[in-house]
Amino acid sequence: MKTVVTAGEIVVEIMATRIGQTFLEPGPLVGPFPSGAPAIFIDQVGRLGQPCGMISSVGADDFGTLNLERLTASGVDVSAVAVHPGAATGSAFVRYAADGSRAFVFNIKDSACGLMAMTEAAEALVDRADHIHVMGSSLFSEGAITVTKAAVERIKARSGTVSFDPNIRPELLVGAMREALEWVAERCDVFLPSGAELFLFTAAQDEDGAVAELLAAGRSAVVLKKGGDGAVLYDARGRTAAPAFHVEEVDPTGAGDCFGAGFVCAWLRGEDPADALRLANACGALAVTRKGPMEGTRFRFEIDDFIGSQAGVAA
């Protein structure tokens, strides 16, 4: 089986408990939960039974320990996650609006995450890898960008593959991030945008035109996430669509990350497009059914049971 790696932020997430709550005054919070988009992704990859690891940095504190213990329990190789005494593990505070949107207060760049580097352990992990998944949110600093570019170049040089989820939040789209996003987009094999992210790197602003442009530029697959409307895969075989599984949403954080993990694992295993989308949609659906960004990741047998239970509902 092919080994998947990712690099980027590991944080704890602390959430407001009331819809419409602000951070302008004291209010009830819940957490900390292990989090970070690439950490959620790789946690789900590990639980799917795919060999995997992560490059990152945490503080020598409870928040760092919480994350490392969770990832290890899910089968993720954390040997390339550096622990920095005196630096605090990153954090994200999130609040929810009545329309379902979220707003974040991040401490990532100035946390232990900002110390991420291509260490000997990171180089060793990359040298074992066949595939790297890049999250746009992980291109948050010069150091993170340097690590990501080095890993992508080393893996591509060995004919490995790259998947890319733009995962762009307005709070993080600053500095050199735009240039780094374009650099990764030009080199990825699998592009996994959500909604309007499809048009970030194309002149065309309609779905068919943008997809054609991306495939002509060398992408092997474009997987457009459409939330409650499911997902569509475009590749050399054509267009494959799959409906979403309908579940009761408890917490939307992590749905796209888990979807990406399911699709990438299935794609690397050469699964049929419809089966790959079904697995990805199931991972994304289950992700939202529990409070906490990483609490909804599931093991493969749980996901298969869920898919089986939904036969005739979404297939």
Coordinates of C-alpha atoms in Angstrom, one line a residue:
M1 CA 0.0 0.0 0.0
K2 CA 1.2 3.5 -0.8
T3 CA 2.3 5.8 2.0
V4 CA 0.6 9.2 2.4
V5 CA 2.1 12.2 4.1
T6 CA 0.9 15.7 4.9
A7 CA 2.5 18.8 6.5
G8 CA 1.0 21.7 8.3
E9 CA -0.8 22.9 11.4
I10 CA -1.7 20.9 14.5
V11 CA -3.9 22.9 16.8
V12 CA -6.5 22.5 19.4
E13 CA -10.0 23.8 18.7
I14 CA -12.2 25.5 21.3
M15 CA -15.7 26.2 20.3
A16 CA -18.5 28.5 21.3
T17 CA -21.5 26.5 22.4
R18 CA -24.3 28.9 21.3
I19 CA -25.3 29.9 17.8
G20 CA -24.7 33.6 17.3
Q21 CA -22.3 33.8 20.3
T22 CA -19.4 36.3 19.9
F23 CA -16.0 36.6 21.5
L24 CA -16.6 40.2 22.5
E25 CA -17.9 39.0 25.9
P26 CA -17.6 36.0 28.1
G27 CA -19.5 32.9 27.0
P28 CA -19.6 29.2 27.3
L29 CA -17.0 27.2 25.4
V30 CA -16.3 23.5 24.8
G31 CA -12.9 21.9 24.1
P32 CA -10.0 21.5 23.6
F33 CA -10.3 19.1 20.7
P34 CA -7.4 17.9 18.5
S35 CA -7.6 19.7 15.2
G36 CA -5.9 21.3 12.2
A37 CA -7.0 20.6 8.7
P38 CA -4.1 18.4 7.7
A39 CA -4.2 16.7 11.1
I40 CA -7.9 15.8 10.6
F41 CA -7.1 14.6 7.1
I42 CA -4.3 12.3 8.1
D43 CA -6.2 11.0 11.2
Q44 CA -8.9 9.8 8.8
V45 CA -6.3 8.4 6.4
G46 CA -4.8 6.4 9.3
R47 CA -8.2 5.1 10.4
L48 CA -8.8 3.9 6.8
G49 CA -5.7 1.6 7.2
Q50 CA -3.5 3.6 4.8
P51 CA 0.2 3.9 5.9
C52 CA 0.7 7.6 6.7
G53 CA 2.6 10.3 8.6
M54 CA 2.7 14.0 9.3
I55 CA 5.2 16.8 9.4
S56 CA 4.4 19.5 12.0
S57 CA 5.4 21.0 15.3
V58 CA 3.7 21.2 18.7
G59 CA 4.5 22.6 22.1
A60 CA 5.6 20.5 25.0
D61 CA 2.2 21.1 26.6
D62 CA -1.1 19.3 27.2
F63 CA -2.5 20.5 23.9
G64 CA 0.4 19.0 22.0
T65 CA 0.2 15.7 23.9
L66 CA -3.6 15.6 23.2
N67 CA -3.0 15.7 19.5
L68 CA 0.0 13.4 19.4
E69 CA -1.9 10.7 21.4
R70 CA -4.9 11.0 19.1
L71 CA -2.9 10.7 15.9
T72 CA -0.8 7.8 17.2
A73 CA -4.0 5.9 18.2
S74 CA -5.3 6.3 14.7
G75 CA -2.2 4.8 13.2
V76 CA -0.4 8.0 12.1
D77 CA 3.4 8.1 12.1
V78 CA 4.2 11.2 14.2
S79 CA 8.0 10.8 14.2
A80 CA 8.3 14.0 12.1
V81 CA 6.2 16.1 14.5
A82 CA 8.7 18.1 16.5
V83 CA 8.0 19.0 20.1
H84 CA 9.3 22.4 21.2
P85 CA 9.6 23.2 24.9
G86 CA 8.7 26.8 25.5
A87 CA 6.5 27.1 22.5
A88 CA 2.7 26.8 22.7
T89 CA 0.7 24.4 20.6
G90 CA -1.5 26.3 18.1
S91 CA -5.1 27.1 18.8
A92 CA -8.3 27.9 17.0
F93 CA -11.4 29.5 18.6
V94 CA -14.5 29.1 16.5
R95 CA -18.0 30.6 16.7
Y96 CA -21.1 29.8 14.6
A97 CA -23.6 32.1 12.9
A98 CA -27.3 31.4 12.4
D99 CA -26.7 30.8 8.6
G100 CA -24.3 28.0 9.4
S101 CA -21.1 30.0 8.7
R102 CA -18.2 30.0 11.0
A103 CA -15.6 32.6 12.1
F104 CA -12.2 31.7 13.6
V105 CA -9.6 33.3 15.8
F106 CA -6.3 31.5 15.0
N107 CA -2.9 31.3 16.7
I108 CA -0.9 29.3 14.2
K109 CA 2.0 31.3 12.7
D110 CA 3.2 32.5 16.1
S111 CA 2.7 29.2 17.8
A112 CA 4.8 26.0 17.8
C113 CA 3.5 25.4 14.3
G114 CA 5.5 28.4 13.1
L115 CA 8.7 26.5 14.0
M116 CA 7.9 23.7 11.5
A117 CA 11.1 22.7 9.5
M118 CA 12.4 20.0 7.3
T119 CA 14.2 18.1 10.0
E120 CA 16.0 14.8 9.6
A121 CA 12.9 13.0 10.8
A122 CA 10.8 14.9 8.3
E123 CA 13.2 14.0 5.4
A124 CA 13.1 10.4 6.4
L125 CA 9.3 10.4 6.4
V126 CA 9.1 12.1 3.0
D127 CA 11.6 9.6 1.6
R128 CA 9.2 6.8 2.6
A129 CA 6.2 8.5 1.0
D130 CA 4.4 7.9 -2.3
H131 CA 1.9 10.7 -2.0
I132 CA 1.6 14.1 -0.3
H133 CA -1.6 15.9 0.4
V134 CA -1.4 19.7 0.7
M135 CA -4.0 21.9 2.5
G136 CA -4.1 25.5 1.5
S137 CA -4.5 26.5 5.2
S138 CA -1.1 24.9 5.8
L139 CA 0.8 27.4 3.8
F140 CA 0.6 29.9 6.7
S141 CA 4.3 30.9 7.0
E142 CA 7.5 31.0 5.1
G143 CA 8.8 28.0 7.0
A144 CA 5.6 26.0 6.3
I145 CA 5.8 26.9 2.6
T146 CA 9.5 25.8 2.5
V147 CA 8.7 22.5 4.0
T148 CA 5.7 21.8 1.8
K149 CA 7.6 22.7 -1.4
A150 CA 10.6 20.6 -0.4
A151 CA 8.3 17.6 0.3
V152 CA 6.4 18.0 -3.0
E153 CA 9.6 18.3 -5.0
R154 CA 11.1 15.2 -3.4
I155 CA 8.0 13.1 -3.8
K156 CA 7.4 14.2 -7.4
A157 CA 11.0 13.5 -8.3
R158 CA 10.4 9.9 -7.5
S159 CA 7.2 9.8 -9.6
G160 CA 5.0 10.2 -6.5
T161 CA 1.7 12.1 -6.6
V162 CA 0.2 15.2 -5.0
S163 CA -3.3 16.0 -4.0
F164 CA -4.4 19.6 -3.1
D165 CA -7.3 21.0 -1.2
P166 CA -7.3 24.8 -1.3
N167 CA -9.2 25.0 2.0
I168 CA -8.9 28.7 2.1
R169 CA -10.2 30.8 4.9
P170 CA -10.3 34.6 4.6
E171 CA -8.5 35.0 7.9
L172 CA -5.4 33.1 6.5
L173 CA -5.1 34.4 3.0
V174 CA -2.2 36.8 3.5
G175 CA 1.4 37.3 2.5
A176 CA 3.0 34.7 0.3
M177 CA 0.1 32.3 0.6
R178 CA -1.4 33.2 -2.8
E179 CA 1.9 32.5 -4.6
A180 CA 2.4 29.3 -2.7
L181 CA -1.2 28.2 -3.5
E182 CA -0.5 28.7 -7.2
W183 CA 2.8 26.8 -7.0
V184 CA 1.1 23.8 -5.5
A185 CA -1.9 24.0 -7.9
E186 CA 0.5 23.7 -10.9
R187 CA 2.0 20.5 -9.5
C188 CA -0.9 18.6 -8.1
D189 CA -2.3 15.5 -9.6
V190 CA -5.6 15.6 -7.7
F191 CA -7.4 18.9 -7.2
L192 CA -10.1 18.9 -4.5
P193 CA -11.9 22.3 -4.4
S194 CA -15.1 23.2 -2.6
G195 CA -17.6 25.3 -4.5
A196 CA -16.1 28.5 -5.9
E197 CA -12.6 27.3 -5.1
L198 CA -12.8 25.5 -8.5
F199 CA -12.2 28.9 -10.2
L200 CA -9.2 30.0 -8.1
F201 CA -6.7 29.1 -10.7
T202 CA -8.6 29.2 -14.0
A203 CA -9.6 31.9 -16.5
A204 CA -12.9 30.1 -17.0
Q205 CA -15.6 30.9 -14.5
D206 CA -18.1 28.1 -15.4
E207 CA -17.8 24.6 -14.1
D208 CA -17.3 22.8 -17.4
G209 CA -14.8 25.3 -18.7
A210 CA -12.8 25.4 -15.5
V211 CA -12.6 21.6 -15.3
A212 CA -11.4 21.4 -18.9
E213 CA -8.8 24.0 -18.2
L214 CA -7.5 22.2 -15.2
L215 CA -7.4 18.8 -16.9
A216 CA -5.6 20.2 -19.9
A217 CA -3.0 21.7 -17.6
G218 CA -2.1 18.3 -16.3
R219 CA -4.4 17.5 -13.5
S220 CA -5.3 13.8 -13.4
A221 CA -8.5 14.3 -11.5
V222 CA -10.6 17.2 -10.3
V223 CA -13.0 16.4 -7.5
L224 CA -15.6 19.1 -6.8
K225 CA -17.1 19.0 -3.4
K226 CA -20.7 20.3 -3.3
G227 CA -21.7 19.8 0.3
G228 CA -25.3 18.6 0.6
D229 CA -25.4 18.1 -3.2
G230 CA -22.6 15.5 -3.1
A231 CA -19.5 15.5 -5.2
V232 CA -18.4 15.2 -8.8
L233 CA -15.2 13.6 -10.2
Y234 CA -13.8 14.6 -13.5
D235 CA -10.9 12.7 -15.1
A236 CA -9.8 11.0 -18.3
R237 CA -12.8 8.7 -18.1
G238 CA -15.3 11.5 -18.0
R239 CA -17.7 12.8 -15.3
T240 CA -18.8 10.8 -12.3
A241 CA -21.3 12.2 -9.8
A242 CA -22.3 10.8 -6.4
P243 CA -25.1 12.1 -4.0
A244 CA -24.3 13.1 -0.5
F245 CA -25.4 11.0 2.5
H246 CA -27.9 12.8 4.6
V247 CA -27.2 12.9 8.3
E248 CA -28.0 15.1 11.2
E249 CA -25.2 17.8 11.4
V250 CA -23.7 18.4 14.8
D251 CA -20.4 20.1 13.8
P252 CA -19.4 20.8 10.2
T253 CA -15.7 21.3 10.9
G254 CA -13.6 18.6 9.3
A255 CA -16.1 17.3 6.7
G256 CA -14.0 18.4 3.7
D257 CA -10.8 17.1 5.3
C258 CA -12.4 13.7 5.9
F259 CA -13.9 13.6 2.4
G260 CA -10.4 14.3 1.0
A261 CA -8.9 11.5 3.0
G262 CA -11.5 9.0 1.8
F263 CA -11.1 10.0 -1.9
V264 CA -7.3 10.0 -1.8
C265 CA -7.0 6.6 -0.2
A266 CA -9.5 5.1 -2.7
W267 CA -7.7 6.8 -5.6
L268 CA -4.3 5.5 -4.6
R269 CA -5.8 2.0 -4.4
G270 CA -7.2 2.3 -7.9
E271 CA -10.8 2.0 -6.8
D272 CA -13.7 2.6 -9.3
P273 CA -14.6 6.3 -9.4
A274 CA -18.1 5.7 -8.1
D275 CA -16.8 3.7 -5.2
A276 CA -14.1 6.3 -4.5
L277 CA -16.8 9.1 -4.3
R278 CA -19.1 6.9 -2.2
L279 CA -16.3 6.3 0.4
A280 CA -15.4 10.0 0.4
N281 CA -19.0 11.1 0.8
A282 CA -19.4 8.7 3.7
C283 CA -16.3 10.0 5.4
G284 CA -17.5 13.5 5.0
A285 CA -21.0 12.8 6.3
L286 CA -19.8 10.9 9.3
A287 CA -17.4 13.7 10.2
V288 CA -20.3 16.1 10.9
T289 CA -22.2 13.8 13.2
R290 CA -20.0 14.4 16.3
K291 CA -18.9 17.5 18.2
G292 CA -15.3 18.3 17.6
P293 CA -13.3 18.5 14.3
M294 CA -11.6 15.1 14.6
E295 CA -14.2 13.2 16.6
G296 CA -16.1 12.1 13.5
T297 CA -13.2 10.3 11.8
R298 CA -14.0 6.6 11.6
F299 CA -12.3 3.3 11.0
R300 CA -13.0 1.5 7.7
F301 CA -15.3 -1.1 9.1
E302 CA -17.5 1.7 10.7
I303 CA -17.6 3.5 7.3
D304 CA -18.6 0.3 5.5
D305 CA -21.3 -0.4 8.0
F306 CA -22.6 3.1 7.5
I307 CA -22.6 2.8 3.7
G308 CA -24.4 -0.5 4.0
S309 CA -27.1 1.0 6.3
Q310 CA -27.7 3.7 3.7
A311 CA -28.3 1.4 0.8
G312 CA -31.2 2.8 -1.2
V313 CA -30.8 6.2 0.4
A314 CA -27.6 7.2 -1.3
A315 CA -25.7 4.9 -3.6

